[in-house]
PDB file of C-alpha atoms in Angstrom:
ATOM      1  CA  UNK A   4      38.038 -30.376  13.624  1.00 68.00           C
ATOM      2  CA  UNK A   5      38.174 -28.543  10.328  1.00 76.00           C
ATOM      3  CA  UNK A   6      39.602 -25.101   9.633  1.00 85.00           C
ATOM      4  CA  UNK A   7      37.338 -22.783   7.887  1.00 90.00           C
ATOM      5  CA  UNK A   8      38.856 -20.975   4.727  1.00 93.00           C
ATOM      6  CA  UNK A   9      38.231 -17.220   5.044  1.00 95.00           C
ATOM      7  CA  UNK A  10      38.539 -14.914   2.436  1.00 96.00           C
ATOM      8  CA  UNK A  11      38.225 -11.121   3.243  1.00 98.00           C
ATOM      9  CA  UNK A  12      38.416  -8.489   0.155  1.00 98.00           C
ATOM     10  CA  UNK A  13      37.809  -4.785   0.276  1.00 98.00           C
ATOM     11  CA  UNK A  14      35.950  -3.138  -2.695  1.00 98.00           C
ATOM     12  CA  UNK A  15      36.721   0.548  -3.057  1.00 98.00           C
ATOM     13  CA  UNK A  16      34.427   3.018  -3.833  1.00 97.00           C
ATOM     14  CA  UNK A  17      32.329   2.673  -6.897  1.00 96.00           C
ATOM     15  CA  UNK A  18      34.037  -0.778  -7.826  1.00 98.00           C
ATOM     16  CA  UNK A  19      32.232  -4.348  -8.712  1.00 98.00           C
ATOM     17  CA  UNK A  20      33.389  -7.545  -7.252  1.00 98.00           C
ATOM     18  CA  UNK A  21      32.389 -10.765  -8.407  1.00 98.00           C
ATOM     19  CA  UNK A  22      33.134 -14.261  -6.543  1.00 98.00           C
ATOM     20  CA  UNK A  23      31.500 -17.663  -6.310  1.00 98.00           C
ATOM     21  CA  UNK A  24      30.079 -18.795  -2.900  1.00 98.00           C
ATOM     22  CA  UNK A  25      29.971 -22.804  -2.415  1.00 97.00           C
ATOM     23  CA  UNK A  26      26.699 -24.434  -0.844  1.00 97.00           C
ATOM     24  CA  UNK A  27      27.337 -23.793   2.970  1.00 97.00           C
ATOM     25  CA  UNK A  28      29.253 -21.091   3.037  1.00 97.00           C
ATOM     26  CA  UNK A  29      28.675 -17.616   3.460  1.00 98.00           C
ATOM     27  CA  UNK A  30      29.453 -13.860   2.739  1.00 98.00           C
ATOM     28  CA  UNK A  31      29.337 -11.473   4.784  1.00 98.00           C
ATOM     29  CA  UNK A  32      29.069  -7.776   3.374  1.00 98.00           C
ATOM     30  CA  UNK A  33      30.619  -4.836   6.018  1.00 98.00           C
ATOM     31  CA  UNK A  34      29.325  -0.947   5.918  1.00 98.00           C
ATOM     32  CA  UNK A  35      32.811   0.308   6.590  1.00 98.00           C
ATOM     33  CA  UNK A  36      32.129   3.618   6.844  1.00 97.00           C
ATOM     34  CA  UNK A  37      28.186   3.562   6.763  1.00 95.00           C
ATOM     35  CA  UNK A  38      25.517   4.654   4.682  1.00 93.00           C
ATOM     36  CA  UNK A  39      26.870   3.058   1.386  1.00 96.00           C
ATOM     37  CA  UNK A  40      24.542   1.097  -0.775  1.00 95.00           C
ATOM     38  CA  UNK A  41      26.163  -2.277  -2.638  1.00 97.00           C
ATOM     39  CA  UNK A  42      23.441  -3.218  -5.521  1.00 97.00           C
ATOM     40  CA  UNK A  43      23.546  -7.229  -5.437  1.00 98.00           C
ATOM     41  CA  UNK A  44      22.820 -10.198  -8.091  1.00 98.00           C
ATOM     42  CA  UNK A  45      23.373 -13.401  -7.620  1.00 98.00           C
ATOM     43  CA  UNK A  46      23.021 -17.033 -10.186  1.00 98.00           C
ATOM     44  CA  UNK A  47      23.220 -20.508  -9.318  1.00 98.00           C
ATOM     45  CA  UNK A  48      26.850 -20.678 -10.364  1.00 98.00           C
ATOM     46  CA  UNK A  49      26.332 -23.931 -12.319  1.00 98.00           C
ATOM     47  CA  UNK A  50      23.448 -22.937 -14.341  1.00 98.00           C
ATOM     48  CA  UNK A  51      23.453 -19.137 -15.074  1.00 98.00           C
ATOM     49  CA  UNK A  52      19.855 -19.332 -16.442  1.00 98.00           C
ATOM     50  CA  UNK A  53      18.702 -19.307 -12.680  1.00 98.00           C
ATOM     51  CA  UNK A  54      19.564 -16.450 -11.440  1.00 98.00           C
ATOM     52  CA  UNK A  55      17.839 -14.223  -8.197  1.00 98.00           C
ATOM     53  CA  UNK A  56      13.855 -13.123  -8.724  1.00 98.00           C
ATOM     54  CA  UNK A  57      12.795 -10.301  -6.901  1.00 97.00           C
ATOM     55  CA  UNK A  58       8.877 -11.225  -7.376  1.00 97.00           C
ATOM     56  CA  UNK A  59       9.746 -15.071  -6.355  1.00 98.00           C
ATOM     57  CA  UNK A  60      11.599 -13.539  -3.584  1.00 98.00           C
ATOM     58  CA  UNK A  61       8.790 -10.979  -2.586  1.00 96.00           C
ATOM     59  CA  UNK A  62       6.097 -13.595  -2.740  1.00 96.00           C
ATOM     60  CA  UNK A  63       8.095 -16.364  -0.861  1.00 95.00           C
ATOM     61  CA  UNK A  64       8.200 -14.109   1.875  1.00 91.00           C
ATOM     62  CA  UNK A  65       5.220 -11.703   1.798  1.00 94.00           C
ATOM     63  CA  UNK A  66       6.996  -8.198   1.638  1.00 93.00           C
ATOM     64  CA  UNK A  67       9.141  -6.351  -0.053  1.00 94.00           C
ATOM     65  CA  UNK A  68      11.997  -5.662   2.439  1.00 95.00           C
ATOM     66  CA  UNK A  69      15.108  -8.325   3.233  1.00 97.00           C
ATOM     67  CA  UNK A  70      16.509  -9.066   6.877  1.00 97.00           C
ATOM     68  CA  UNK A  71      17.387 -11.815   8.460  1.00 98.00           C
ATOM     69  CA  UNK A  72      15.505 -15.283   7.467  1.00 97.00           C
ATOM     70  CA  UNK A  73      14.945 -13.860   4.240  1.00 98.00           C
ATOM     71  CA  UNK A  74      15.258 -16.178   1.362  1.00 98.00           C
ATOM     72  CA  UNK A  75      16.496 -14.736  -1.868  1.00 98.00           C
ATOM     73  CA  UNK A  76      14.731 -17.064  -4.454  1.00 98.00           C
ATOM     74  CA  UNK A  77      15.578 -17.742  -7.900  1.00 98.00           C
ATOM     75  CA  UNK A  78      13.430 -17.874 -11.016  1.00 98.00           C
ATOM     76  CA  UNK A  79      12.424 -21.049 -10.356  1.00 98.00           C
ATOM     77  CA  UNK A  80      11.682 -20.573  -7.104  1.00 97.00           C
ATOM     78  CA  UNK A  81      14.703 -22.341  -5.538  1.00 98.00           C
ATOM     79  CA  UNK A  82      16.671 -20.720  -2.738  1.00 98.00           C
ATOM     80  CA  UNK A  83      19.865 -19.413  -3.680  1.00 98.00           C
ATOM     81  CA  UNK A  84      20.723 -17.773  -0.336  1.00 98.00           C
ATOM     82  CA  UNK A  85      19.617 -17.310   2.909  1.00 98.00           C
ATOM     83  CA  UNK A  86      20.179 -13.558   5.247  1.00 98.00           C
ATOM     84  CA  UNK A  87      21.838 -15.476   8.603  1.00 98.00           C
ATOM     85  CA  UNK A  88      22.182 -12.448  10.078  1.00 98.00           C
ATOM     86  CA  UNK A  89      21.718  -8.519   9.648  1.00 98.00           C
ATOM     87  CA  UNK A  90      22.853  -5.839  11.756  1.00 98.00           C
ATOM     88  CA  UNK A  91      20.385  -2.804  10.247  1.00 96.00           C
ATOM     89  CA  UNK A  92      17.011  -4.798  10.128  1.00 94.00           C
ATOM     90  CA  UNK A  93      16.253  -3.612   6.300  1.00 94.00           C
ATOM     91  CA  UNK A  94      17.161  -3.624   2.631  1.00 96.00           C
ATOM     92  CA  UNK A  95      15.595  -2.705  -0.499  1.00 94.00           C
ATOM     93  CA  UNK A  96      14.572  -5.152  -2.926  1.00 96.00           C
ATOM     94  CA  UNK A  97      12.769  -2.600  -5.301  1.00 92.00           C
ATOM     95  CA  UNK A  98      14.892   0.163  -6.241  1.00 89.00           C
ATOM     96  CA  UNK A  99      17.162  -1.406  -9.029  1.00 91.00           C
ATOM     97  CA  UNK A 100      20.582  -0.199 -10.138  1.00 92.00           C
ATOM     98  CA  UNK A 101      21.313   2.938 -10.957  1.00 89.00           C
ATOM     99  CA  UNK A 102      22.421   3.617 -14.923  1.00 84.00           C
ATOM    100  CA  UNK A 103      23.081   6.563 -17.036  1.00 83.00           C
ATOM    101  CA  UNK A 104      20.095   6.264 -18.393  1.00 85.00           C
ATOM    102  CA  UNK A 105      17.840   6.607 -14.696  1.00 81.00           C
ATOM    103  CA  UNK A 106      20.437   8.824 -14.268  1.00 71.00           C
ATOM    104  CA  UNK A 107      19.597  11.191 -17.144  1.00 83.00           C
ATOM    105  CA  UNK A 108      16.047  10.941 -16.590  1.00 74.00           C
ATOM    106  CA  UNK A 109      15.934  11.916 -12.578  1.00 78.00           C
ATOM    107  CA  UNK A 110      18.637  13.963 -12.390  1.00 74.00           C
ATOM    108  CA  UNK A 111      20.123  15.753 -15.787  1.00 83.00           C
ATOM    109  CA  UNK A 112      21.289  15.056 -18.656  1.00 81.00           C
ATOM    110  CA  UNK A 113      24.842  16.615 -17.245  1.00 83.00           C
ATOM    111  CA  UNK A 114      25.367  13.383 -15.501  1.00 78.00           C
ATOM    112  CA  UNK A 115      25.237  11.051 -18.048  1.00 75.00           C
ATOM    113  CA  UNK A 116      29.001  10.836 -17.934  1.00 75.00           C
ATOM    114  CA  UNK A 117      28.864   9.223 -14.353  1.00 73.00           C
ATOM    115  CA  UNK A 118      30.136   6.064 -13.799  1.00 80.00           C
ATOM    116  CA  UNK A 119      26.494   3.866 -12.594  1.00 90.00           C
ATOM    117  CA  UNK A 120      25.955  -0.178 -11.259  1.00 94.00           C
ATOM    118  CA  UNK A 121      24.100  -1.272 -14.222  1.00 96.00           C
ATOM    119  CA  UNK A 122      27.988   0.096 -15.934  1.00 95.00           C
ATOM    120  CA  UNK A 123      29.889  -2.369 -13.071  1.00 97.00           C
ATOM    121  CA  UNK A 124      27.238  -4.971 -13.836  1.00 98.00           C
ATOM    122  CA  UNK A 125      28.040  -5.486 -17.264  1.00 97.00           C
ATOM    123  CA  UNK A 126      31.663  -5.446 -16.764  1.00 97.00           C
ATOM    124  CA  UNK A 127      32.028  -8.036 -14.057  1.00 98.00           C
ATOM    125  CA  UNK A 128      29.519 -10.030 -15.915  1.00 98.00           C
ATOM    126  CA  UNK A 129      31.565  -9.862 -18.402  1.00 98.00           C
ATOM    127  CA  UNK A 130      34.152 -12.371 -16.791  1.00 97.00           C
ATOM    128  CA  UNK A 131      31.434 -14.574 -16.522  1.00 98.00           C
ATOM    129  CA  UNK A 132      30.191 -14.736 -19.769  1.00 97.00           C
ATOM    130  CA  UNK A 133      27.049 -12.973 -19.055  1.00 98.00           C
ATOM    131  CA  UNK A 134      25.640  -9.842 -21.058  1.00 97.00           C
ATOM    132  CA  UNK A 135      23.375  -7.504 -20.488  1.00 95.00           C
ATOM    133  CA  UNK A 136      20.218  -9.846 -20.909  1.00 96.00           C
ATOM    134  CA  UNK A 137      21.739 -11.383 -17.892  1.00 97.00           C
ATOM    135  CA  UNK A 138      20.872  -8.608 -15.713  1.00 96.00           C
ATOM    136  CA  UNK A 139      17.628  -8.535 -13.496  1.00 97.00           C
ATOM    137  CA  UNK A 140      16.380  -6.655 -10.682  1.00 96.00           C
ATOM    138  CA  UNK A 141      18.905  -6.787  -8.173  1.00 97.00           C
ATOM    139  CA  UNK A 142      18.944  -6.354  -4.255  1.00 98.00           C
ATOM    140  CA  UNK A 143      20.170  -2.849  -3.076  1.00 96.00           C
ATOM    141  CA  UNK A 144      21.736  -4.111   0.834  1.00 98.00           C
ATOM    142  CA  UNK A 145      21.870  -1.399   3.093  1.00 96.00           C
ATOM    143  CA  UNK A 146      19.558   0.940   0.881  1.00 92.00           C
ATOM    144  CA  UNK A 147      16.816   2.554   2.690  1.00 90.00           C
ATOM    145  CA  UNK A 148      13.512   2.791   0.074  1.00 88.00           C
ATOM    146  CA  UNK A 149      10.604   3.604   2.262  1.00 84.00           C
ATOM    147  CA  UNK A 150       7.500   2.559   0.389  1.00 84.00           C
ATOM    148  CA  UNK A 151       4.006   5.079   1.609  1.00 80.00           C
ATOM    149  CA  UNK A 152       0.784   3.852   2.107  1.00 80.00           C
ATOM    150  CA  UNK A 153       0.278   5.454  -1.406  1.00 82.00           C
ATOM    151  CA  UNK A 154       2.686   2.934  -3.178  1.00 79.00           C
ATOM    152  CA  UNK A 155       5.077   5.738  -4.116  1.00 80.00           C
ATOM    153  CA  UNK A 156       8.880   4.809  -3.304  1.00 77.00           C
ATOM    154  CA  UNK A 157      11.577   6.994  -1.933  1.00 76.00           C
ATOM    155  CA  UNK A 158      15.543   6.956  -1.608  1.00 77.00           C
ATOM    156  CA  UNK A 159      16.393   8.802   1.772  1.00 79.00           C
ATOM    157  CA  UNK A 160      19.287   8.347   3.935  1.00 82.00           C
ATOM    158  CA  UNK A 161      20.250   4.915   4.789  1.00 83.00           C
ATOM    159  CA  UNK A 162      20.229   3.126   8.248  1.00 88.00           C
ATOM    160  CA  UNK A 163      23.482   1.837   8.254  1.00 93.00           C
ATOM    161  CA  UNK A 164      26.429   2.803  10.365  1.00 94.00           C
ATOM    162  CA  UNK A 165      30.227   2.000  10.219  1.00 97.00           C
ATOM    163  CA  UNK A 166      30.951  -1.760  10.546  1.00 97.00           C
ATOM    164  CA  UNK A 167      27.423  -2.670  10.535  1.00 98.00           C
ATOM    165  CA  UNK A 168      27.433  -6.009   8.548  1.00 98.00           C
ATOM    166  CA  UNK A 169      24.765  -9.131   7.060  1.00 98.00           C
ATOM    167  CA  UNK A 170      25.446 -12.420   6.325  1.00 98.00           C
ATOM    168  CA  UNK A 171      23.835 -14.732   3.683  1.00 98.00           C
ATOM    169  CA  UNK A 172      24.567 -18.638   3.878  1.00 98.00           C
ATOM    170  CA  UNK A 173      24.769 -20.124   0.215  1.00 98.00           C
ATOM    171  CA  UNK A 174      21.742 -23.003  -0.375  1.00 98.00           C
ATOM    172  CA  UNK A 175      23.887 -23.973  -3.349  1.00 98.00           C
ATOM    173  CA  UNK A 176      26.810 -22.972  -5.181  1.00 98.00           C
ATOM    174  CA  UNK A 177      26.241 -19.287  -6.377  1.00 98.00           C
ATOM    175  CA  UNK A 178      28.189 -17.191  -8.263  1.00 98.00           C
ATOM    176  CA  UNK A 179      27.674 -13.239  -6.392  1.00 98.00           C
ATOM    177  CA  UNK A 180      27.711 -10.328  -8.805  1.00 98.00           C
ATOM    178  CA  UNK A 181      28.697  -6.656  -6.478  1.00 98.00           C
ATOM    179  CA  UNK A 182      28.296  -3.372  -7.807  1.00 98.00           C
ATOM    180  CA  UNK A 183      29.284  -1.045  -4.359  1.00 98.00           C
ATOM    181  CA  UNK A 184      27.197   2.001  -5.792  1.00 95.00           C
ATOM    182  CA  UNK A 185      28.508   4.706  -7.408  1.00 93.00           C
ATOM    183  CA  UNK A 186      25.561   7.056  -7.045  1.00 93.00           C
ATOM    184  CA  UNK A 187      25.893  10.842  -6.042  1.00 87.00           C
ATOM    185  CA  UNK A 188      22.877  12.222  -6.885  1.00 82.00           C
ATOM    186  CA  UNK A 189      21.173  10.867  -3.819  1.00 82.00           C
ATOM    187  CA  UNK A 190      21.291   9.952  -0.226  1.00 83.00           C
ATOM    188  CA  UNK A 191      21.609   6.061  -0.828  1.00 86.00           C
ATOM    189  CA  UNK A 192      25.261   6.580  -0.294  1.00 89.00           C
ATOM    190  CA  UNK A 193      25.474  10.032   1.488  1.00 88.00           C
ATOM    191  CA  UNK A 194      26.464  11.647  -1.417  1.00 90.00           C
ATOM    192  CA  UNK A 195      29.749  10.078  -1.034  1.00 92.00           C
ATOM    193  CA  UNK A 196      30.719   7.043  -2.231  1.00 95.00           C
ATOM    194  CA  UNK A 197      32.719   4.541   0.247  1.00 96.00           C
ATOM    195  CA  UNK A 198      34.574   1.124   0.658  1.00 98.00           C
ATOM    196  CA  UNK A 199      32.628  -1.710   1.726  1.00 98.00           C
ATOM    197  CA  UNK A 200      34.316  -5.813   3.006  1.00 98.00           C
ATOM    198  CA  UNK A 201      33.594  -8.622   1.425  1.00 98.00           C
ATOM    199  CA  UNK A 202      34.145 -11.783   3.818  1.00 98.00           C
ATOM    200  CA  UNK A 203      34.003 -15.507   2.180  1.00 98.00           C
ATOM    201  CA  UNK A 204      34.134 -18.225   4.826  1.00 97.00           C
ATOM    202  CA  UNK A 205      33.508 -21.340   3.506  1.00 95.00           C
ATOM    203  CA  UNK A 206      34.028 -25.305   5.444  1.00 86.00           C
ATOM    204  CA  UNK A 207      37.956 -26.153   5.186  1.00 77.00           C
ATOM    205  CA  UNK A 208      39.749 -29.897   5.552  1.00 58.00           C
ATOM    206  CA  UNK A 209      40.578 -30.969   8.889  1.00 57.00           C
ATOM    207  CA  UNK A 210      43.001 -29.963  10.872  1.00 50.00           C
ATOM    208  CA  UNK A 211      46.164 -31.605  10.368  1.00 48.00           C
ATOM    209  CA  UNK A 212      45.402 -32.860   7.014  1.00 46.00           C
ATOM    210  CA  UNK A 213      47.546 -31.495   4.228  1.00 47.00           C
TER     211      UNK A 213
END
């Protein structure tokens, strides 16, 4: 029997987190206080160059929202992670990160001075010797982007709860950029940025075995 090696971190508010995931394990992202959006990239952690597509993902699959059984594909249309399980039935694969830029433009040029995910992006990449050509159009989990019969997009309140949580399995060795959104200018978080769990559980030795 072999003991699994679980690794639990909480990001705080408007924080990235960055960690490598090893082929067969998974992470498991908590709502801790619900409603809070965590923007998501992820790179086969051997080869940086492939790296999550959201039209590869999108056309694997045939729509444009994530749950569980959804494969997040890479550029070369490889898997690079699999949703195992998913408590609130729908993310957002459209929406992208939020930056001072977007920010200016939607909301003001007063808020250009707020802290955005394309800012944690860059940073955390940063300790993995990526740069800002690294960056693509990342998952938004827990984000709720209804998309009308028009085509036009909205960001409304979220579907989440407290301690709602998803899982994704690793189909390789990944390295999992997190930016748990700063935004304030709209309901993806409620206005009110909050802490979210990061849980790592990957396959240990056996038991007994130093």
């Amino acid at each position: 029997m072999t003991t699994p090696i679980v690794r639990k971190t909480v990001v705080p508010a408007r924080a990235a987190w960055s960690s490598v995931v090893r082929a067969g394990g998974t992470l498991t992202i908590t709502d801790l206080h619900g409603n809070q959006a965590v923007d998501f990239l992820v790179y086969d952690a051997h080869d940086t160059s492939v790296r999550y597509s959201a039209p590869d993902t999108i056309h694997a699959q045939g729509g444009v929202f994530l749950t569980t059984g959804s494969v997040l594909m890479s550029n070369e249309h490889t898997p690079l992670m699999t949703v195992a399980a998913d408590d609130v039935g729908r993310h957002d694969t459209v929406g992208g990160a939020c930056s001072k830029e977007s920010n200016t433009l939607r909301y003001g040029h007063h808020t250009w001075s707020q802290h955005a995910c394309v800012d944690n992006f860059l940073a955390e990449g940063a300790r993995h010797g990526l740069g800002k050509r690294d960056l693509v159009s990342n998952i938004n989990w827990y984000m709720n982007v209804p998309v009308e019969k028009d085509g036009t997009l909205g960001i409304v309140d979220g579907l989440s709860a407290p301690g709602l949580s998803l899982t994704l399995r690793a189909e390789c060795d990944v390295l999992v950029l997190v930016s748990n959104c700063p935004q304030i200018n709209n309901p993806c978080n409620g206005f009110d940025p909050t802490a979210v769990e990061m849980t790592i559980t990957e396959a240990g030795t056996e038991a007994g075995t130093p």
